[in-house]
Amino acid sequence: MNKSTKLWIVIFILLTGTGKAIAQIPSTRIYDGEKLAKVKARMESKEYAAAITKLMNDADKTLKSKPVSVMDKTMVAGSGDKHDYVSMGPYWWPDPTKPDGLPYIRKDGVRNPNATSDCTNIGKTINDVSTLGIAYYFSGNEKYAAKAAELIRVWFLNSETRMNPNMNYAQMIPGHNENKGRGFGMIDVYPFINLLDAVELMNTSTAFTAADRNGLKGWFTEYLEWIRTSPVADEARTSENNHGVSFDVQQTVYALFTGDSVLARKTISEFAKLRLFPQIEPDGRQPRELERTNGLSYTNYNLALIMDMCAIGHTLGMDIYNSTSKDGRCITKALEYVASFIGKPQSEFPYQQNRDWEKELQTTCWILHRASFYDQKSGWEEICKKHLKPSVTDRRRLLYSLEM
């Protein structure tokens, strides 16, 4: 046996521990690739088996679903081009004092069930592709990647059904601004970041081809150009609440996917100064989120977006989590603020929260769980062990594992 062979045997044993080959480490941005690989190596354990079974059942159901596209709608954008995405602002309703209901009026926190259009179908596509990509990674079964490829081709690539790479008519408000879209509409497709992680999870697939990946890369290259040049997108970029954070996370992920690492690193390097410090008070409150009718929900949502940016930065060796302003504004303070309400009745929350108090506290616990990745001495995980009560089938057990 030569020295080279001996060296590889030693490396194999060190990496696998038990002699079982470790799983491929995917180049994901939101989900920690190393943790995913370690979960995959133990996916038959009691800790993960039920969640894996549920994931595969969900993926099998998705195999039977018919692809949807931007063409499957009755409402057409102001451009007259059905390939343009269009949606309505969710909190806007017909004015009952007007015969035609126009212009619509705002009811913050009260969703209009008719404000759907492309939003429903794009959400279904993203959710289905994400489920299939994750199922492929854990199973290696090409049928899941093949279905994901089909859905992506229909929504993004096929000339007859593809969505134009813009959000010019997203979250339009009937009777306002000539029915053009708003920068807030970019948040409709925030889960694109999860879809692109699913694409990375299918990197070894033969069914999801190089042509599929390159085609999708081309689509996002065009979309990134729209983000950087559109007045509509600029409205999101200049937003001072969760929409601004969402803009930065999306721009960073799309830049990395399309190969613009300079833009990605610039966005991350400016994130604390432009987003964290203006939005988080020294005592940890986020006033622009707390002023809403569901203050805890919006505070949680913004923190979840911030955790996404921390995850992206981590893959590039860039630390966002520990960024602190001279007057003490930082992520830790924001987490401490929301953590202070865990285990307490809603009556102790000094802001509005019109729905799902206990459910939102579980969301808070998941955010703390993710934050513990970056500060194992924070005490966040001890809080989670006491208060986080996830189902054994919860997919987040797989995606946000504490595997070390």
Short mmCIF file of C-alpha atoms in Angstrom, two decimals:
data_model
loop_
_atom_site.label_atom_id
_atom_site.label_comp_id
_atom_site.label_asym_id
_atom_site.label_seq_id
_atom_site.Cartn_x
_atom_site.Cartn_y
_atom_site.Cartn_z
CA MET A 1 0.00 0.00 0.00
CA ASN A 2 1.57 3.31 -1.06
CA LYS A 3 1.67 6.47 1.05
CA SER A 4 -1.02 8.19 -1.00
CA THR A 5 -3.50 5.37 -0.43
CA LYS A 6 -2.76 5.34 3.29
CA LEU A 7 -3.33 9.09 3.47
CA TRP A 8 -6.75 8.84 1.84
CA ILE A 9 -7.78 6.06 4.22
CA VAL A 10 -6.80 8.21 7.20
CA ILE A 11 -8.71 11.20 5.79
CA PHE A 12 -11.76 9.02 5.14
CA ILE A 13 -11.78 7.71 8.71
CA LEU A 14 -11.31 11.17 10.19
CA LEU A 15 -14.12 12.64 8.12
CA THR A 16 -16.62 9.86 8.59
CA GLY A 17 -15.90 8.80 12.15
CA THR A 18 -17.82 5.55 11.85
CA GLY A 19 -16.50 4.67 8.41
CA LYS A 20 -19.76 5.70 6.76
CA ALA A 21 -19.25 8.16 3.89
CA ILE A 22 -20.37 11.66 4.77
CA ALA A 23 -23.01 13.35 2.65
CA GLN A 24 -22.22 15.93 0.04
CA ILE A 25 -21.95 19.44 1.53
CA PRO A 26 -24.16 21.67 -0.65
CA SER A 27 -23.29 25.28 -1.49
CA THR A 28 -26.47 26.66 0.04
CA ARG A 29 -26.75 30.20 1.39
CA ILE A 30 -29.72 30.20 3.77
CA TYR A 31 -29.44 26.63 5.03
CA ASP A 32 -26.07 25.69 6.52
CA GLY A 33 -24.57 23.18 4.08
CA GLU A 34 -22.37 21.44 6.64
CA LYS A 35 -25.27 20.97 9.03
CA LEU A 36 -27.45 19.61 6.20
CA ALA A 37 -24.77 17.05 5.37
CA LYS A 38 -24.58 15.93 8.99
CA VAL A 39 -28.36 15.65 9.21
CA LYS A 40 -28.36 13.56 6.04
CA ALA A 41 -25.81 11.21 7.58
CA ARG A 42 -28.19 10.70 10.53
CA MET A 43 -31.55 11.09 8.81
CA GLU A 44 -32.74 7.63 9.91
CA SER A 45 -32.21 8.49 13.56
CA LYS A 46 -35.12 9.06 15.90
CA GLU A 47 -34.33 12.77 15.88
CA TYR A 48 -35.01 13.20 12.16
CA ALA A 49 -36.88 10.15 10.84
CA ALA A 50 -40.42 11.52 11.23
CA ALA A 51 -39.49 14.81 9.53
CA ILE A 52 -37.84 12.92 6.66
CA THR A 53 -40.94 10.76 6.21
CA LYS A 54 -43.19 13.83 6.12
CA LEU A 55 -40.83 15.54 3.65
CA MET A 56 -40.93 12.57 1.28
CA ASN A 57 -44.71 12.33 1.55
CA ASP A 58 -45.00 16.03 0.69
CA ALA A 59 -42.64 15.58 -2.24
CA ASP A 60 -44.60 12.59 -3.53
CA LYS A 61 -47.79 14.66 -3.49
CA THR A 62 -46.01 17.41 -5.39
CA LEU A 63 -45.05 14.92 -8.10
CA LYS A 64 -48.74 14.72 -9.01
CA SER A 65 -49.30 18.47 -9.21
CA LYS A 66 -49.77 20.28 -12.50
CA PRO A 67 -47.27 23.06 -13.21
CA VAL A 68 -48.67 26.58 -13.02
CA SER A 69 -47.40 29.66 -14.77
CA VAL A 70 -47.72 33.41 -14.90
CA MET A 71 -50.16 32.88 -17.75
CA ASP A 72 -52.74 31.24 -15.45
CA LYS A 73 -54.56 34.39 -14.40
CA THR A 74 -57.46 36.59 -15.43
CA MET A 75 -56.02 39.90 -14.21
CA VAL A 76 -53.49 41.31 -16.69
CA ALA A 77 -50.84 43.87 -15.84
CA GLY A 78 -51.15 47.44 -17.06
CA SER A 79 -48.56 46.62 -19.74
CA GLY A 80 -51.08 44.31 -21.41
CA ASP A 81 -48.44 41.55 -21.37
CA LYS A 82 -49.67 38.47 -19.56
CA HIS A 83 -46.06 37.38 -18.98
CA ASP A 84 -45.69 40.28 -16.54
CA TYR A 85 -46.23 39.31 -12.91
CA VAL A 86 -49.11 41.15 -11.25
CA SER A 87 -50.47 41.14 -7.71
CA MET A 88 -52.53 43.39 -5.45
CA GLY A 89 -51.51 44.94 -2.16
CA PRO A 90 -52.81 42.51 0.48
CA TYR A 91 -54.22 45.11 2.89
CA TRP A 92 -56.19 47.16 0.38
CA TRP A 93 -59.98 46.92 -0.03
CA PRO A 94 -62.69 48.46 -2.21
CA ASP A 95 -63.99 51.73 -0.80
CA PRO A 96 -67.61 50.93 0.20
CA THR A 97 -68.58 54.58 -0.28
CA LYS A 98 -67.73 54.49 -3.99
CA PRO A 99 -69.88 52.74 -6.63
CA ASP A 100 -66.85 51.11 -8.25
CA GLY A 101 -64.87 50.80 -5.02
CA LEU A 102 -62.08 52.97 -6.41
CA PRO A 103 -59.63 54.00 -5.26
CA TYR A 104 -59.04 51.16 -2.81
CA ILE A 105 -58.53 51.99 0.88
CA ARG A 106 -56.02 50.47 3.34
CA LYS A 107 -56.87 48.25 6.31
CA ASP A 108 -53.51 47.42 7.86
CA GLY A 109 -53.21 43.81 8.95
CA VAL A 110 -56.51 42.76 7.36
CA ARG A 111 -55.84 40.68 4.27
CA ASN A 112 -58.14 40.99 1.28
CA PRO A 113 -58.81 37.38 0.17
CA ASN A 114 -59.21 38.56 -3.43
CA ALA A 115 -55.72 40.13 -3.49
CA THR A 116 -54.08 37.10 -5.08
CA SER A 117 -53.55 36.88 -8.85
CA ASP A 118 -50.00 35.64 -9.64
CA CYS A 119 -49.03 35.68 -5.97
CA THR A 120 -50.75 32.36 -5.27
CA ASN A 121 -49.24 30.52 -8.22
CA ILE A 122 -45.73 31.83 -7.73
CA GLY A 123 -45.95 30.82 -4.08
CA LYS A 124 -47.04 27.32 -5.08
CA THR A 125 -44.17 27.01 -7.58
CA ILE A 126 -41.57 28.16 -5.06
CA ASN A 127 -42.91 25.89 -2.31
CA ASP A 128 -43.08 22.89 -4.62
CA VAL A 129 -39.59 23.36 -6.04
CA SER A 130 -38.20 23.87 -2.55
CA THR A 131 -39.85 20.67 -1.29
CA LEU A 132 -38.62 18.70 -4.28
CA GLY A 133 -35.07 20.02 -4.07
CA ILE A 134 -34.80 19.20 -0.38
CA ALA A 135 -36.33 15.75 -0.96
CA TYR A 136 -33.82 15.09 -3.73
CA TYR A 137 -30.91 16.02 -1.49
CA PHE A 138 -31.96 13.67 1.28
CA SER A 139 -33.06 10.78 -0.97
CA GLY A 140 -30.97 11.07 -4.13
CA ASN A 141 -34.09 10.13 -6.10
CA GLU A 142 -34.01 11.74 -9.53
CA LYS A 143 -37.80 11.80 -9.82
CA TYR A 144 -37.85 14.75 -7.42
CA ALA A 145 -35.24 16.72 -9.34
CA ALA A 146 -37.02 15.94 -12.62
CA LYS A 147 -40.28 17.38 -11.32
CA ALA A 148 -38.51 20.44 -9.93
CA ALA A 149 -36.90 20.98 -13.33
CA GLU A 150 -40.30 20.78 -15.00
CA LEU A 151 -41.78 23.41 -12.67
CA ILE A 152 -38.82 25.73 -13.15
CA ARG A 153 -38.95 25.41 -16.94
CA VAL A 154 -42.64 26.31 -16.97
CA TRP A 155 -42.35 29.35 -14.69
CA PHE A 156 -38.96 30.74 -15.73
CA LEU A 157 -37.72 29.30 -19.00
CA ASN A 158 -40.28 28.20 -21.60
CA SER A 159 -41.06 31.05 -23.97
CA GLU A 160 -44.81 30.33 -23.93
CA THR A 161 -45.16 30.41 -20.15
CA ARG A 162 -42.16 32.20 -18.62
CA MET A 163 -42.51 35.15 -16.29
CA ASN A 164 -40.85 38.32 -17.49
CA PRO A 165 -37.95 39.07 -15.09
CA ASN A 166 -39.48 42.11 -13.41
CA MET A 167 -41.92 43.05 -10.65
CA ASN A 168 -43.22 46.22 -12.27
CA TYR A 169 -46.83 45.42 -11.38
CA ALA A 170 -46.42 43.70 -8.02
CA GLN A 171 -48.71 44.81 -5.18
CA MET A 172 -50.49 47.37 -7.31
CA ILE A 173 -53.46 49.12 -5.71
CA PRO A 174 -56.59 49.50 -7.82
CA GLY A 175 -57.28 53.16 -8.45
CA HIS A 176 -53.78 54.32 -7.41
CA ASN A 177 -50.73 55.24 -9.50
CA GLU A 178 -52.36 54.12 -12.75
CA ASN A 179 -52.41 50.57 -11.36
CA LYS A 180 -48.63 50.33 -11.52
CA GLY A 181 -46.72 48.24 -9.00
CA ARG A 182 -44.85 49.26 -5.86
CA GLY A 183 -41.45 48.43 -4.48
CA PHE A 184 -43.20 46.65 -1.61
CA GLY A 185 -44.18 44.02 -4.18
CA MET A 186 -40.64 42.63 -4.27
CA ILE A 187 -41.41 40.90 -1.01
CA ASP A 188 -43.90 38.68 -2.89
CA VAL A 189 -40.93 36.76 -4.28
CA TYR A 190 -38.65 36.86 -1.26
CA PRO A 191 -38.83 33.03 -1.11
CA PHE A 192 -36.86 32.96 -4.37
CA ILE A 193 -33.89 32.75 -2.00
CA ASN A 194 -35.19 29.39 -0.77
CA LEU A 195 -35.85 28.21 -4.32
CA LEU A 196 -32.22 28.95 -5.22
CA ASP A 197 -31.03 26.97 -2.21
CA ALA A 198 -33.17 24.08 -3.51
CA VAL A 199 -31.40 24.45 -6.85
CA GLU A 200 -28.07 24.11 -5.06
CA LEU A 201 -29.37 20.97 -3.34
CA MET A 202 -29.92 19.45 -6.80
CA ASN A 203 -26.39 20.19 -7.95
CA THR A 204 -25.54 16.49 -8.40
CA SER A 205 -28.73 15.68 -10.30
CA THR A 206 -28.77 14.50 -13.89
CA ALA A 207 -32.47 15.32 -14.26
CA PHE A 208 -31.93 18.97 -13.34
CA THR A 209 -29.55 19.67 -16.18
CA ALA A 210 -26.80 22.19 -16.81
CA ALA A 211 -29.12 23.80 -19.36
CA ASP A 212 -31.77 24.22 -16.66
CA ARG A 213 -29.28 25.80 -14.29
CA ASN A 214 -27.83 28.08 -16.94
CA GLY A 215 -31.28 29.11 -18.09
CA LEU A 216 -32.28 29.98 -14.56
CA LYS A 217 -29.01 31.85 -14.08
CA GLY A 218 -29.83 33.86 -17.20
CA TRP A 219 -33.29 34.70 -15.86
CA PHE A 220 -31.90 35.92 -12.55
CA THR A 221 -29.18 37.90 -14.33
CA GLU A 222 -31.93 39.84 -16.10
CA TYR A 223 -33.93 40.14 -12.87
CA LEU A 224 -30.89 41.45 -10.99
CA GLU A 225 -30.44 44.10 -13.66
CA TRP A 226 -34.08 45.10 -13.15
CA ILE A 227 -33.45 45.32 -9.40
CA ARG A 228 -30.47 47.60 -9.92
CA THR A 229 -32.09 49.95 -12.44
CA SER A 230 -35.86 50.01 -11.87
CA PRO A 231 -37.55 52.93 -10.06
CA VAL A 232 -40.00 50.37 -8.63
CA ALA A 233 -37.18 48.33 -7.11
CA ASP A 234 -35.55 51.52 -5.85
CA GLU A 235 -38.63 52.09 -3.70
CA ALA A 236 -37.83 48.85 -1.90
CA ARG A 237 -34.12 49.66 -1.69
CA THR A 238 -34.80 52.97 0.06
CA SER A 239 -37.40 51.52 2.43
CA GLU A 240 -36.51 51.90 6.11
CA ASN A 241 -38.27 48.81 7.45
CA ASN A 242 -38.38 45.08 6.64
CA HIS A 243 -38.77 45.82 2.93
CA GLY A 244 -35.30 47.36 2.85
CA VAL A 245 -33.83 44.34 4.62
CA SER A 246 -35.67 42.05 2.21
CA PHE A 247 -34.23 43.99 -0.73
CA ASP A 248 -30.66 43.53 0.51
CA VAL A 249 -31.06 39.82 1.18
CA GLN A 250 -32.57 39.21 -2.24
CA GLN A 251 -30.00 41.30 -4.07
CA THR A 252 -27.19 39.44 -2.30
CA VAL A 253 -28.51 35.96 -3.07
CA TYR A 254 -29.21 36.76 -6.72
CA ALA A 255 -25.79 38.35 -7.11
CA LEU A 256 -24.09 35.25 -5.70
CA PHE A 257 -26.19 32.92 -7.88
CA THR A 258 -25.33 34.87 -11.03
CA GLY A 259 -21.65 35.29 -10.17
CA ASP A 260 -21.52 38.94 -9.05
CA SER A 261 -19.61 38.42 -5.81
CA VAL A 262 -18.50 42.07 -5.76
CA LEU A 263 -22.10 43.30 -5.47
CA ALA A 264 -22.89 40.61 -2.90
CA ARG A 265 -19.97 41.48 -0.66
CA LYS A 266 -20.65 45.21 -0.96
CA THR A 267 -24.27 44.71 0.08
CA ILE A 268 -23.27 42.61 3.07
CA SER A 269 -20.50 44.98 4.14
CA GLU A 270 -22.96 47.91 4.19
CA PHE A 271 -25.82 45.98 5.80
CA ALA A 272 -25.17 46.88 9.44
CA LYS A 273 -24.79 50.59 8.78
CA LEU A 274 -27.68 50.89 6.32
CA ARG A 275 -30.19 48.44 7.82
CA LEU A 276 -29.42 47.19 11.32
CA PHE A 277 -28.41 50.37 13.09
CA PRO A 278 -31.22 52.60 11.70
CA GLN A 279 -33.89 49.99 12.42
CA ILE A 280 -32.86 48.68 15.86
CA GLU A 281 -32.96 50.96 18.90
CA PRO A 282 -30.27 50.67 21.63
CA ASP A 283 -32.84 48.83 23.78
CA GLY A 284 -33.56 46.34 20.97
CA ARG A 285 -36.94 47.62 19.82
CA GLN A 286 -37.72 47.92 16.10
CA PRO A 287 -40.13 50.89 16.04
CA ARG A 288 -41.05 50.62 12.36
CA GLU A 289 -42.23 47.04 12.89
CA LEU A 290 -43.81 47.57 16.32
CA GLU A 291 -46.03 50.36 14.99
CA ARG A 292 -47.96 47.86 12.86
CA THR A 293 -51.21 46.20 13.96
CA ASN A 294 -49.29 42.98 14.52
CA GLY A 295 -46.13 44.32 16.07
CA LEU A 296 -44.61 41.04 17.21
CA SER A 297 -45.31 39.39 13.85
CA TYR A 298 -43.49 42.13 11.94
CA THR A 299 -40.66 42.26 14.45
CA ASN A 300 -40.20 38.50 14.07
CA TYR A 301 -40.39 38.75 10.32
CA ASN A 302 -37.66 41.36 10.13
CA LEU A 303 -35.46 39.35 12.50
CA ALA A 304 -35.95 36.26 10.32
CA LEU A 305 -34.76 38.26 7.30
CA ILE A 306 -31.77 39.44 9.33
CA MET A 307 -30.97 35.83 10.24
CA ASP A 308 -31.05 35.00 6.53
CA MET A 309 -28.46 37.71 5.88
CA CYS A 310 -26.33 36.40 8.74
CA ALA A 311 -26.45 32.96 7.13
CA ILE A 312 -25.42 34.32 3.73
CA GLY A 313 -22.59 36.32 5.24
CA HIS A 314 -21.39 33.24 7.13
CA THR A 315 -20.90 31.36 3.85
CA LEU A 316 -18.57 34.16 2.74
CA GLY A 317 -16.74 34.45 6.04
CA MET A 318 -18.41 37.82 6.75
CA ASP A 319 -19.74 38.36 10.29
CA ILE A 320 -22.97 40.35 10.47
CA TYR A 321 -24.28 38.92 13.73
CA ASN A 322 -21.74 40.71 15.95
CA SER A 323 -22.04 44.13 14.29
CA THR A 324 -22.62 46.80 16.96
CA SER A 325 -23.03 50.56 16.68
CA LYS A 326 -21.31 53.02 19.00
CA ASP A 327 -24.54 53.43 20.98
CA GLY A 328 -25.13 49.68 21.29
CA ARG A 329 -27.54 48.92 18.45
CA CYS A 330 -27.10 45.27 17.46
CA ILE A 331 -28.86 42.02 16.64
CA THR A 332 -28.33 40.68 20.15
CA LYS A 333 -30.30 43.57 21.66
CA ALA A 334 -33.13 42.98 19.18
CA LEU A 335 -33.21 39.30 20.12
CA GLU A 336 -33.15 40.08 23.83
CA TYR A 337 -36.15 42.34 23.37
CA VAL A 338 -38.36 39.71 21.72
CA ALA A 339 -37.04 36.96 24.00
CA SER A 340 -38.27 38.94 27.01
CA PHE A 341 -41.88 38.11 26.06
CA ILE A 342 -41.44 34.35 25.71
CA GLY A 343 -43.55 32.51 28.26
CA LYS A 344 -45.54 35.63 29.08
CA PRO A 345 -49.18 36.54 28.33
CA GLN A 346 -49.97 38.93 25.53
CA SER A 347 -51.11 41.51 28.06
CA GLU A 348 -47.44 42.22 28.85
CA PHE A 349 -46.68 43.16 25.24
CA PRO A 350 -46.97 46.97 25.05
CA TYR A 351 -47.90 47.04 21.35
CA GLN A 352 -50.65 45.68 19.14
CA GLN A 353 -50.70 42.00 18.18
CA ASN A 354 -54.06 41.11 16.74
CA ARG A 355 -53.49 37.42 16.10
CA ASP A 356 -51.69 34.19 17.03
CA TRP A 357 -49.76 35.29 20.13
CA GLU A 358 -48.56 31.80 21.09
CA LYS A 359 -47.76 30.91 17.48
CA GLU A 360 -45.66 34.06 17.15
CA LEU A 361 -43.75 33.18 20.31
CA GLN A 362 -42.88 29.85 18.70
CA THR A 363 -41.60 31.80 15.71
CA THR A 364 -39.50 33.87 18.09
CA CYS A 365 -38.03 30.66 19.52
CA TRP A 366 -37.04 29.44 16.04
CA ILE A 367 -35.30 32.77 15.42
CA LEU A 368 -33.39 32.41 18.68
CA HIS A 369 -32.52 28.85 17.69
CA ARG A 370 -30.98 30.11 14.45
CA ALA A 371 -29.17 32.89 16.31
CA SER A 372 -27.56 30.31 18.59
CA PHE A 373 -25.52 29.14 15.57
CA TYR A 374 -23.52 32.35 15.86
CA ASP A 375 -23.30 32.62 19.64
CA GLN A 376 -23.37 29.32 21.48
CA LYS A 377 -22.94 31.08 24.84
CA SER A 378 -25.93 33.37 24.35
CA GLY A 379 -28.42 31.22 26.24
CA TRP A 380 -30.81 31.23 23.28
CA GLU A 381 -30.82 27.46 22.99
CA GLU A 382 -31.63 27.02 26.68
CA ILE A 383 -34.71 29.20 26.13
CA CYS A 384 -35.63 27.12 23.10
CA LYS A 385 -35.28 23.83 24.97
CA LYS A 386 -37.78 25.12 27.49
CA HIS A 387 -40.28 26.84 25.21
CA LEU A 388 -39.87 25.63 21.60
CA LYS A 389 -42.36 22.83 20.94
CA PRO A 390 -41.93 21.76 17.30
CA SER A 391 -43.75 18.82 15.81
CA VAL A 392 -41.57 15.76 15.18
CA THR A 393 -42.45 16.20 11.50
CA ASP A 394 -41.47 19.89 11.30
CA ARG A 395 -39.14 20.35 8.32
CA ARG A 396 -37.21 23.02 10.17
CA ARG A 397 -35.73 20.19 12.24
CA LEU A 398 -33.82 19.23 9.10
CA LEU A 399 -33.04 22.69 7.75
CA TYR A 400 -32.01 24.39 10.99
CA SER A 401 -30.43 21.55 12.91
CA LEU A 402 -27.95 22.16 15.70
CA GLU A 403 -25.67 19.43 14.34
CA MET A 404 -22.11 20.46 15.12
#
